[in-house]
Each structure stands twice: as C-alpha cells, then as structure tokens.
mmCIF file of C-alpha atoms in Angstrom:
data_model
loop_
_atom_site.group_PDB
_atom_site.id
_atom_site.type_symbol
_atom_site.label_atom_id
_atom_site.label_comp_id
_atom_site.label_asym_id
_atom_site.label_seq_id
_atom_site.Cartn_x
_atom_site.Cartn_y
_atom_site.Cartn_z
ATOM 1 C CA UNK A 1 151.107 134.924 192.616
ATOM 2 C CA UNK A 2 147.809 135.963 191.772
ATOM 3 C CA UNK A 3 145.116 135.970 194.625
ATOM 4 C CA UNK A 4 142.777 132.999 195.075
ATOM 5 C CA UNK A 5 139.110 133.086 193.278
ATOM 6 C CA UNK A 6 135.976 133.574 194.774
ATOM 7 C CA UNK A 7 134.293 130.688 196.298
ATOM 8 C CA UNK A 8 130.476 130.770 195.918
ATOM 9 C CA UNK A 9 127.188 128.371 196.611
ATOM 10 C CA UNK A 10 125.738 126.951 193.344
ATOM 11 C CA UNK A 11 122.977 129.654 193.644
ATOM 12 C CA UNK A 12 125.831 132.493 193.206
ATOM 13 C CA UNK A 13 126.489 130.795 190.287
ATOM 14 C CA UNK A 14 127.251 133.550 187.287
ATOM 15 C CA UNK A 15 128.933 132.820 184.009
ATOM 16 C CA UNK A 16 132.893 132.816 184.008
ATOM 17 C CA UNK A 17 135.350 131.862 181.625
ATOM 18 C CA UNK A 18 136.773 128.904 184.048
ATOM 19 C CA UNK A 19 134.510 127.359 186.495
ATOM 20 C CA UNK A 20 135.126 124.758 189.335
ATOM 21 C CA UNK A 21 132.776 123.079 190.535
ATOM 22 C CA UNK A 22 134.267 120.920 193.561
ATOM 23 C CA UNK A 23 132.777 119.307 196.437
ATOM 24 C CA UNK A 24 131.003 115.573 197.123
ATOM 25 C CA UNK A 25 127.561 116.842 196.963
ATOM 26 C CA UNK A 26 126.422 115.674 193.753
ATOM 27 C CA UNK A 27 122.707 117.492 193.982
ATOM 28 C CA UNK A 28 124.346 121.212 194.447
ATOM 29 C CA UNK A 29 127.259 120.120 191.619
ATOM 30 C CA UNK A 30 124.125 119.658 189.395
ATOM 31 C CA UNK A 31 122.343 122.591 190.300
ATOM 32 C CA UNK A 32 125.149 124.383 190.059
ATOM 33 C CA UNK A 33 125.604 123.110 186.137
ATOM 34 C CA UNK A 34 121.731 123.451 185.353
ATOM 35 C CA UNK A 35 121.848 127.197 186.546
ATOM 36 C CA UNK A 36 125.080 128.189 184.447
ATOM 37 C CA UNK A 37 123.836 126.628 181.475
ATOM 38 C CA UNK A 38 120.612 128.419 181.596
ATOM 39 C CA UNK A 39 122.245 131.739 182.295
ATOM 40 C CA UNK A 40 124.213 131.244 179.082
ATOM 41 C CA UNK A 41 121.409 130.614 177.446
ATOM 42 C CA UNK A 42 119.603 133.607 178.427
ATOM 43 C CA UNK A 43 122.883 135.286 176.900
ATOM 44 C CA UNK A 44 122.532 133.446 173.853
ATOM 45 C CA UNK A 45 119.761 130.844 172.533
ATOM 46 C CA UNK A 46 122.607 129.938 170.450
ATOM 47 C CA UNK A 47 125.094 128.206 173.038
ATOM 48 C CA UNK A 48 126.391 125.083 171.846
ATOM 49 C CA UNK A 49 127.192 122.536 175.098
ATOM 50 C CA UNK A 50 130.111 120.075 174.703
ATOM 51 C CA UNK A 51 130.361 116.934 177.468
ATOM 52 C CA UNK A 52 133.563 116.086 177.938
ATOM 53 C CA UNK A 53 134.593 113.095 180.492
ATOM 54 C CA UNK A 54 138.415 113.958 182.088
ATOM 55 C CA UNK A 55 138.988 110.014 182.680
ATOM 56 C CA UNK A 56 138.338 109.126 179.131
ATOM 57 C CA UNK A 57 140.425 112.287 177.624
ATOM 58 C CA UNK A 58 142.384 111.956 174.583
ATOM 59 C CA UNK A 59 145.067 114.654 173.945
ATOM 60 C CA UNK A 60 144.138 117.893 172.151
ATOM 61 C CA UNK A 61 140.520 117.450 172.388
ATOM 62 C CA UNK A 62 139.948 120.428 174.699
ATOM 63 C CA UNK A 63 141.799 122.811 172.114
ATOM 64 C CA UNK A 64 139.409 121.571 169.243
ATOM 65 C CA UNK A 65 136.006 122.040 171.173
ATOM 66 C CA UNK A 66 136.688 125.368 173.021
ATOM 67 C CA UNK A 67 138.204 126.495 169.742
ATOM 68 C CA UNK A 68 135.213 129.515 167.792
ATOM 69 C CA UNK A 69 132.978 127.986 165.586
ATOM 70 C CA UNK A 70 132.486 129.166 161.848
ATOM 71 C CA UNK A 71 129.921 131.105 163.235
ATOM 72 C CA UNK A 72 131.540 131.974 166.711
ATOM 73 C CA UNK A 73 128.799 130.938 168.842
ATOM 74 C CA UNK A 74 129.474 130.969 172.171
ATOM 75 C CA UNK A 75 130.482 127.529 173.951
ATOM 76 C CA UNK A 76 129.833 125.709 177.529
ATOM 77 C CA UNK A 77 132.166 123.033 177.815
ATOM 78 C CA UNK A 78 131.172 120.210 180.604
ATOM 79 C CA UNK A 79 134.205 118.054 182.440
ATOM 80 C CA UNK A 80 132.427 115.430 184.083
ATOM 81 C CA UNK A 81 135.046 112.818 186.150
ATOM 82 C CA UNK A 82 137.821 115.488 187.287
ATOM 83 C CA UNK A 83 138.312 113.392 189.915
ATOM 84 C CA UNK A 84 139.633 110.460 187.291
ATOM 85 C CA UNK A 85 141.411 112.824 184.969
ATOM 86 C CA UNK A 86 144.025 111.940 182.433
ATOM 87 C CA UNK A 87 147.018 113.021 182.032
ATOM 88 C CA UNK A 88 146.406 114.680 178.942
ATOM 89 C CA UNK A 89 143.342 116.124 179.903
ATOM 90 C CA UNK A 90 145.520 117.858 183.221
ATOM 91 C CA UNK A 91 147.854 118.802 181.044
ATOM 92 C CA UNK A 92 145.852 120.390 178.066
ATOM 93 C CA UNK A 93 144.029 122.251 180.883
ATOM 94 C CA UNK A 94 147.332 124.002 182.132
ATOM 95 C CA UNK A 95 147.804 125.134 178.685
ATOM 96 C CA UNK A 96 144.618 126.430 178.483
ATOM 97 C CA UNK A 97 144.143 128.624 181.799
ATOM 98 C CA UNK A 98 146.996 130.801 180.044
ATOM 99 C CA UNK A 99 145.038 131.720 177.473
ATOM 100 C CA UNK A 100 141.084 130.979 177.622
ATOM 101 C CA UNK A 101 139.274 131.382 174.729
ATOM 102 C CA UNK A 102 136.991 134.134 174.440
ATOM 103 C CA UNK A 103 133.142 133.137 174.307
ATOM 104 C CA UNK A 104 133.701 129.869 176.256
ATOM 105 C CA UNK A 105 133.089 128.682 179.761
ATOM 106 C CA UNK A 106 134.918 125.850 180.524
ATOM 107 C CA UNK A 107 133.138 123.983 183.988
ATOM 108 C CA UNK A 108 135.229 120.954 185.272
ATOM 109 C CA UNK A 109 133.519 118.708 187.915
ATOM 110 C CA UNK A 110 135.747 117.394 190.698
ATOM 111 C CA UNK A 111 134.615 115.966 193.878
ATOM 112 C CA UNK A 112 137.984 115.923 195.605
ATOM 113 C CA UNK A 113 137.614 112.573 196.849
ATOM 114 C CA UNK A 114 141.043 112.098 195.687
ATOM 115 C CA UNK A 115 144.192 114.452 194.731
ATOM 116 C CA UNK A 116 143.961 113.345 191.640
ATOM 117 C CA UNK A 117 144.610 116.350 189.525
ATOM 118 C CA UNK A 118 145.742 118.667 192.254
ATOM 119 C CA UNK A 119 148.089 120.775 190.378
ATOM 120 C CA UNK A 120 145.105 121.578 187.892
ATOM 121 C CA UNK A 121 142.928 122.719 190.710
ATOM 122 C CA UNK A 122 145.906 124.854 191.852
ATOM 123 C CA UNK A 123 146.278 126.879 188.859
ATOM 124 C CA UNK A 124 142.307 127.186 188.269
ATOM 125 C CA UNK A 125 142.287 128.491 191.564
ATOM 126 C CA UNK A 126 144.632 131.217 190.447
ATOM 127 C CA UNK A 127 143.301 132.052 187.072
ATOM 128 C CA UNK A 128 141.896 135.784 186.854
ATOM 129 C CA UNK A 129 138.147 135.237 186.271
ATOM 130 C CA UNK A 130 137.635 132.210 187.345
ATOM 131 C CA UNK A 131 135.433 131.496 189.996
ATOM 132 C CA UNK A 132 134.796 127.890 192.229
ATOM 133 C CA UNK A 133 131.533 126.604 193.325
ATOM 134 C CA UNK A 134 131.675 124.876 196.995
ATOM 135 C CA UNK A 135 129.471 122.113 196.725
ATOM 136 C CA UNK A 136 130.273 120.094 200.303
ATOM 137 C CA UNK A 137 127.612 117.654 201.705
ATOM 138 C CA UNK A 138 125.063 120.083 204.080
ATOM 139 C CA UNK A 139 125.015 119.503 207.565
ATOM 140 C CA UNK A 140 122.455 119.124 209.580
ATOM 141 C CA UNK A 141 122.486 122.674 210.645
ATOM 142 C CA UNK A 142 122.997 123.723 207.008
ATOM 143 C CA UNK A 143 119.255 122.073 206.211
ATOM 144 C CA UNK A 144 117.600 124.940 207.632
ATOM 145 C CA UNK A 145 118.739 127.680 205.810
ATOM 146 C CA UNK A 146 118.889 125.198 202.901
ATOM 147 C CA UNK A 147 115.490 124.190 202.681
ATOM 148 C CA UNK A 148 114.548 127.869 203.229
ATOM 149 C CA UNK A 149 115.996 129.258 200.355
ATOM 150 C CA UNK A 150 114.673 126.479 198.055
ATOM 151 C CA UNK A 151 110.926 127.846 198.969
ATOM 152 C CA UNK A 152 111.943 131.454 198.567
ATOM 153 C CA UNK A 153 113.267 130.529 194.762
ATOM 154 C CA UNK A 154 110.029 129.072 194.539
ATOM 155 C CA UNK A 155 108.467 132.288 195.739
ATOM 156 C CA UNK A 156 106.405 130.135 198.716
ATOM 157 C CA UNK A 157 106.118 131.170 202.397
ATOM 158 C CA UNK A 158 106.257 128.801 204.826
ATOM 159 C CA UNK A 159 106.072 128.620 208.685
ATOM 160 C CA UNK A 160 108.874 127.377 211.027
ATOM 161 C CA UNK A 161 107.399 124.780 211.925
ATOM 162 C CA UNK A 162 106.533 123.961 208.113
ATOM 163 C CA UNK A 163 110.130 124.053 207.616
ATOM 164 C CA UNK A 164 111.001 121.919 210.641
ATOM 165 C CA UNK A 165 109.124 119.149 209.678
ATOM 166 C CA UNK A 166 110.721 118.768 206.188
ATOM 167 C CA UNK A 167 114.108 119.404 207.474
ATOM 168 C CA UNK A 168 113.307 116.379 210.258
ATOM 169 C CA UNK A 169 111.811 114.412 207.447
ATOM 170 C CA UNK A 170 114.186 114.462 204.795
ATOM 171 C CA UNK A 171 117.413 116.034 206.132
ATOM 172 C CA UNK A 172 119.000 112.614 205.333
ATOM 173 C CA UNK A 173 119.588 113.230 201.840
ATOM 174 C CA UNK A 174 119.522 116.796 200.413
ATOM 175 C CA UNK A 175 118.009 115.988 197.061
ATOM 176 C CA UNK A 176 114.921 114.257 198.227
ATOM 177 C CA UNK A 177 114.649 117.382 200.838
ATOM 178 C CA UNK A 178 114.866 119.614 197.925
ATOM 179 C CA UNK A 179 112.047 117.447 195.820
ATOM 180 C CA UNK A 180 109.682 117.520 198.707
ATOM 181 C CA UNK A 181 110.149 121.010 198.810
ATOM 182 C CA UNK A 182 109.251 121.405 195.506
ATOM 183 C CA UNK A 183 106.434 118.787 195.287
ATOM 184 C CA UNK A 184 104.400 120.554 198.283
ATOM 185 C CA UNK A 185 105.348 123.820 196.830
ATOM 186 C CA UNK A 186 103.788 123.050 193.663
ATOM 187 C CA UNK A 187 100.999 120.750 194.522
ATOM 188 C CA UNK A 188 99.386 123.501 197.209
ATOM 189 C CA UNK A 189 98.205 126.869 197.586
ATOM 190 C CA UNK A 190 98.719 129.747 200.371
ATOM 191 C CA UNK A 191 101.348 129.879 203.306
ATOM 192 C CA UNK A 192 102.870 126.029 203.755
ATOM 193 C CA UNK A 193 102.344 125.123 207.100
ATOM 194 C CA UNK A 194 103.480 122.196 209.415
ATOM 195 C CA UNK A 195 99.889 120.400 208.955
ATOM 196 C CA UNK A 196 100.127 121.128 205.231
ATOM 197 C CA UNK A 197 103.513 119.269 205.268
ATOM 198 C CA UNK A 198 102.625 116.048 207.951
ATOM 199 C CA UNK A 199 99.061 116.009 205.835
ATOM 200 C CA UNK A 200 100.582 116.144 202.178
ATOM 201 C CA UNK A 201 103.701 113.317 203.682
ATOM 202 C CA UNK A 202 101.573 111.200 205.812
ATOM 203 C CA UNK A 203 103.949 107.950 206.782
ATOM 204 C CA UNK A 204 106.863 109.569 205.936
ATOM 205 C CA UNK A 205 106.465 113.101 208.301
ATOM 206 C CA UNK A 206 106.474 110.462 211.488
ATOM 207 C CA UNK A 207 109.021 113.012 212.575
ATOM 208 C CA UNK A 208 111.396 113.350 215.876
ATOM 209 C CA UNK A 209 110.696 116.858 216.214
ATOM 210 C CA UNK A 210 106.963 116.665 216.618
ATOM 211 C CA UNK A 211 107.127 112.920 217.802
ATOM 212 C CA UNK A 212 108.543 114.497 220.883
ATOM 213 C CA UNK A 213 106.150 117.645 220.977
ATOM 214 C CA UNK A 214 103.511 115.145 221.085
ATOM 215 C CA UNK A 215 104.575 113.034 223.864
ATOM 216 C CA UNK A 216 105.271 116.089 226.142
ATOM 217 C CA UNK A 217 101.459 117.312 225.045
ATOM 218 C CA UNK A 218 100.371 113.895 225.853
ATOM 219 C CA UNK A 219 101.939 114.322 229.175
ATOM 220 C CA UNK A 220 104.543 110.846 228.197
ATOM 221 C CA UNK A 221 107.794 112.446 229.556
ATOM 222 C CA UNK A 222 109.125 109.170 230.042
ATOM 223 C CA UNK A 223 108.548 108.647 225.779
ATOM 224 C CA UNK A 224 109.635 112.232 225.212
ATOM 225 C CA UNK A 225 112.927 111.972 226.204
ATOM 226 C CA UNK A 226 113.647 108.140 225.178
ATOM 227 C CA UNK A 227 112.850 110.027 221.714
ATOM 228 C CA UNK A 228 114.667 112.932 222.324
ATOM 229 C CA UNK A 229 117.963 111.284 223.623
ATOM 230 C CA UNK A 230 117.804 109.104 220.632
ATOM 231 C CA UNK A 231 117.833 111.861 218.205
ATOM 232 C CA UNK A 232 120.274 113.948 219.570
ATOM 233 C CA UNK A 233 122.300 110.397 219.944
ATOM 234 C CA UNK A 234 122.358 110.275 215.972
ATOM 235 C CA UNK A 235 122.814 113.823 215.464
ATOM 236 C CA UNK A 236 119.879 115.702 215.328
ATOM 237 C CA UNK A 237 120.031 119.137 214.998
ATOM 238 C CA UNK A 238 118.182 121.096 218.457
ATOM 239 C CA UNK A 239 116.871 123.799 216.477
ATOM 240 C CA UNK A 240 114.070 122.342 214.422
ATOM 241 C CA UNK A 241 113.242 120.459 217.941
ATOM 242 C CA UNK A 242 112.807 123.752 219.897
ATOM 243 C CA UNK A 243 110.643 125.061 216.395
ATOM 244 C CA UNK A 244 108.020 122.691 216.311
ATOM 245 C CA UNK A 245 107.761 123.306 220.464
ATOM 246 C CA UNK A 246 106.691 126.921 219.529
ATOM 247 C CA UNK A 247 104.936 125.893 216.453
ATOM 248 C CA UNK A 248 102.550 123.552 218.867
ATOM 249 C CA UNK A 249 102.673 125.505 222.123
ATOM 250 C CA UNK A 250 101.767 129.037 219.678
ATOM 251 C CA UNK A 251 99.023 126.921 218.392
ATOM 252 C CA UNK A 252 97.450 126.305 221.637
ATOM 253 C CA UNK A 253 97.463 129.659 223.049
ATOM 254 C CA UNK A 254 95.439 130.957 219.564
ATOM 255 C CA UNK A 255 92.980 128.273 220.695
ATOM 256 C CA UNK A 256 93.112 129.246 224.448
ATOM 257 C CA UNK A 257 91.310 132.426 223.993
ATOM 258 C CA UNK A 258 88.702 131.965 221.244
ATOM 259 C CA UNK A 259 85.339 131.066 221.933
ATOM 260 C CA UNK A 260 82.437 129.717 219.851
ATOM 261 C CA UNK A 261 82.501 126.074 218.472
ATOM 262 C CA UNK A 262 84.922 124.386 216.961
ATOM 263 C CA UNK A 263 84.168 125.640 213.621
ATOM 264 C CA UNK A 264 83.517 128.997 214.247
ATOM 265 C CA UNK A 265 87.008 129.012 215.856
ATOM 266 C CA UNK A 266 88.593 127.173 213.375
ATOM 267 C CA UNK A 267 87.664 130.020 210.830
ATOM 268 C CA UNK A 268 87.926 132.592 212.889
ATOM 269 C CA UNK A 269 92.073 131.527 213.122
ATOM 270 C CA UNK A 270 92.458 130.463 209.921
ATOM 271 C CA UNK A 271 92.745 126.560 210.613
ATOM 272 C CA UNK A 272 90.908 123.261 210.351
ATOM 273 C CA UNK A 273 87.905 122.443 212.144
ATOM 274 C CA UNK A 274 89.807 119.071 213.984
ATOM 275 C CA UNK A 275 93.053 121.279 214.844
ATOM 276 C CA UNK A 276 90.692 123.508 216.969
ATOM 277 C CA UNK A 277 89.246 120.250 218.557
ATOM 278 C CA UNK A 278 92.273 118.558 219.232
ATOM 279 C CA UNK A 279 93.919 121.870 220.654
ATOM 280 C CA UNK A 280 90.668 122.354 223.336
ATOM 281 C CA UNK A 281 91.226 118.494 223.638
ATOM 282 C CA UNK A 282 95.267 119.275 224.905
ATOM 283 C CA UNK A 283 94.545 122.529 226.599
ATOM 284 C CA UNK A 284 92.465 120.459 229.167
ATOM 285 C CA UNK A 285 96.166 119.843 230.735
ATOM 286 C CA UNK A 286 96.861 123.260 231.103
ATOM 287 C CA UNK A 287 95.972 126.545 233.468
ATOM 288 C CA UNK A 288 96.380 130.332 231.551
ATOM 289 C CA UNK A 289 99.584 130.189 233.838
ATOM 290 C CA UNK A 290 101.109 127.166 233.454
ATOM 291 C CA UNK A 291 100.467 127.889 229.045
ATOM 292 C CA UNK A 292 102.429 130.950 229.665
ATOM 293 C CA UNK A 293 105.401 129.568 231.311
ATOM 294 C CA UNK A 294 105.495 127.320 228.772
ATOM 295 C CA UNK A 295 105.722 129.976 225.823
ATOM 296 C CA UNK A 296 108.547 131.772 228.236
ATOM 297 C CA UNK A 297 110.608 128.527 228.506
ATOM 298 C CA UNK A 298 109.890 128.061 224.573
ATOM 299 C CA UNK A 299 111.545 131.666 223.844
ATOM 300 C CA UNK A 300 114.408 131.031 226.342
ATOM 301 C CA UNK A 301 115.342 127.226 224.788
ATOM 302 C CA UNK A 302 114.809 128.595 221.342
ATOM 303 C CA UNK A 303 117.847 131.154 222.094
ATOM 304 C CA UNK A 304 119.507 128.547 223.882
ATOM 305 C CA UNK A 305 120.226 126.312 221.393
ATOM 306 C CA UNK A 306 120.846 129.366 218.377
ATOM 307 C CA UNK A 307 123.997 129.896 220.863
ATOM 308 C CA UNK A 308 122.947 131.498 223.852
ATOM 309 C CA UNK A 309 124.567 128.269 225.671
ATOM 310 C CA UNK A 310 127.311 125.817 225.125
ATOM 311 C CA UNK A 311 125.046 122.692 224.727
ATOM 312 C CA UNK A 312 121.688 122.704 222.502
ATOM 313 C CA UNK A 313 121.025 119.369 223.281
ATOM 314 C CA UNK A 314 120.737 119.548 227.290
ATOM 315 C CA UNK A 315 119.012 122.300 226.740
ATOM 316 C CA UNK A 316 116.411 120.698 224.493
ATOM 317 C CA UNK A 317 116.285 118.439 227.605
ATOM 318 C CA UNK A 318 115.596 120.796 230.230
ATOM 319 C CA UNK A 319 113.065 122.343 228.229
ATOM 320 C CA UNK A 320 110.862 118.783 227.710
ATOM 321 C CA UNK A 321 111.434 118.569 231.897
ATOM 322 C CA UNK A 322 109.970 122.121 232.304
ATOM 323 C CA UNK A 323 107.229 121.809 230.304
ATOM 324 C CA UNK A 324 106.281 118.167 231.324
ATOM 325 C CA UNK A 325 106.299 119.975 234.624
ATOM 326 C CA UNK A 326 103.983 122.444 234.186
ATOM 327 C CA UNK A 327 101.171 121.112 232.843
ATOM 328 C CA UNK A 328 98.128 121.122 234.798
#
C-alpha cells in the first residue's frame, strides 16, 4: 500500500495533480482554493477553471472536463459538495486516481461532516502526488499564531498586545478575525499596536483581556476576577490575558521614568499625548517597587500559562491577586 500524503495548512498550499481539501472550516477551505488557483495562474495565464458540484454529478462528466483541450491548456477542476457526492461522481473519481491526467489539478471539497464518500477519500489519500489540505475549525489557542501569520502575509508588524486584542475581539469566528486583520492592516500606517486596534474597533474591542487589565489598574479586584472567571468559564484562552498584562504594565514603566510634560513625553516614547496622561494618572497607585514586582509576576504568569504549569487559568488568577496586591 502506498504511504499516506502529506497533510498541509491552506498556506502550504502548492499545485498537485489531486488535491483534498477536507475539514469544516469553510474560511481556510476557501483560502486554500483562492491560493491554488492563483498559483496556477502564475504557471499559466491560460488555466481554464471548471466547477463541478459532487451532489449534482452525472456520470462521465469528470472524464470530459479533465480531458486536454484542442489547445492543451492546463485545467483546475473545482468539486464543491464532496460531502453530498454521487455515486457516479465516487465512482468516476476511483477511475481517475489511476490514471490522472497530465496538466490538471483536480481539488475536491469535503468537510467530513459525514462518511459520505469515504472510500474516495481513502484512495486520494493514497494516490502518489496528491497532497490534503487540513482545514479544521481553529481553536482558541490556534488564534494566536493564526492571526499572526495573516499580518506577516500582509508584511505588517504588530505588538502582542496588538495581537491580543484582535484575537479577544474576534476569535469567535475566524473569518471576521482575518478581515479585521486585514482592514487595520490596510487602513493604517507603522507598527499596529493595541491602541491602534481598540481606537480603529471602538465598541467592538470592549475586550476581556484588557477589560480585566483595567479593573486590576483601577484597583476593582472584586470586577477583575468576576471578569476573569467568566472568561475562562467560556473558554478563553490565558495567553492573550497574561499579553495585554505586559502590554499595560510595560507601558507604565516607559512612563515611570520620563520626565517633562505630557507631550514632551509622549514624543519622546513614541505615543499619544493622553496615553502619557492616563499612565502618570495610574502610576499614582504604584511605588518603583511595587511596579517592579509587578513586571516579575508578569514574566513568571506569562511562562506559566505557555506550559510552565498544569493550569493557565489559576494562574491567570493568582497573577490578578498579586498584582491587586501590590499596588500602592
């Protein structure tokens, strides 16, 4: 039997002459497609694309549109509804894994909701050449890296705590992560910060992750971990939590030691004339000591939750204890 294909993300995506794109996540399936077809492309302006829906299949249609053109042109062929497929549509597939025609790609869509078609997805998965693109629903952990990568193919930086706030703000639904991604990435200039992102998504950015920041600042520990619990209660993920602690707490100590006013130290840092005043406004609740605690208990939570203990989510919670505690 002939080994198993490679499974790849729909950014490994590379033209094959069988591809398999399976998985519930419609928004990667479709990312996956869009990148394929404009790799072809890049091959050859020349690519003719054929649809073709697997619940709807007639017999011998597959053999006709894979078949060379007069011209041989090379071919993408799209199977949309794997999941529904025919029986002639299963079938014609078998016949063609044993021989695929040179110059086409054939992509078949299946989002293995059902085993509807199983024996087909057996034999693509042994086919020489073919490959499969995982396209699973993202977990919450998964948003992270996910969002990411999406500003590094947009060629944007962006700080953690940039990153956090999206991924607290939109980690609900991958697509409209990925388009707010893209919208701020587009629509400003420079490093994307975390005020960039709660200023550009005001009403929506009314995020956990700095929603609790704020009410330890504020010196609410009783709101803090209300919000906290609840969060971690519908599956929150710790790590974006623990980011936008350092993102705020990093803040304050650049404030902490500049002098001048408020303007002079907003340029001086690189930020915004009212971040500098509302830092100086939140450092009156700290000492030089208790600030640096604060930062150590930051580093040690931010490890703790990446693995360094068994359960991110008391540790979150000991953190928002420690830090209530130490404020002047």
């Amino acid at each position: 039997m002939a080994a198993s294909i490679p499974k790849i993300s729909w950014e490994q995506v590379s033209p094959a002459p069988v591809v398999l794109v399976f998985g519930k996540e419609s928004f990667l399936a479709d990312r996956a497609l869009q990148r394929l077809r404009a790799l072809l492309l890049l091959e050859d302006p020349e690519l003719e694309v054929h649809d073709v829906d697997a619940g709807q299949y007639s017999d011998g249609a597959l053999e006709l549109i894979a078949s060379p053109s007069l011209f041989d042109e090379p071919r993408l062929v799209r199977v949309a509804n794997g999941v529904k497929a025919t029986d002639a549509f299963i079938a014609d597939v078998l016949r063609y894994l044993a021989q695929p025609v040179d110059g086409t790609t054939l992509v078949i869509r299946h989002d293995g909701s059902t085993v509807r078609g199983k024996k087909m997805l057996d034999a693509i998965r042994q086919t020489p050449g073919a490959i499969e693109v995982v396209c699973q629903p993202l977990k919450r952990g998964d948003m992270v890296p996910f969002a990411r990568t999406e500003l590094r193919l947009l060629e944007r930086e962006a700080t953690p705590g940039a990153i956090a706030a999206l991924v607290d703000a939109f980690a609900s639904d991958v697509s409209e992560l990925a388009n707010a991604i893209r919208q701020v990435a587009l629509d400003t200039e420079g490093e994307v910060t975390e005020q960039v992102v709660r200023t550009y998504y005001a009403g929506r950015v009314e995020t956990t992750a700095f929603a609790v920041v704020d009410a330890v600042v504020a010196g609410d520990v009783a709101r803090a971990l209300v919000t906290l619990r609840q969060a971690i209660a519908t599956g929150a993920d710790p790590v974006p939590i623990v980011a936008a602690f350092a993102m705020r707490y990093r803040q304050l100590a650049k404030v902490s030691g500049a002098g001048g006013s408020d303007s002079q130290a907003a340029r001086q840092l690189g930020m915004q004339d009212w971040q500098v005043g509302n830092a100086r406004r939140d450092l009156r609740s700290f000492t030089d000591a208790s600030l640096c605690d604060a930062i150590e208990a930051i580093a040690t939570a931010d490890a703790a939750v990446k693995g360094a203990e068994r359960s991110p989510g008391h540790s979150v919670e000991r953190l928002v204890r420690q830090l209530a505690a130490r404020t002047a």
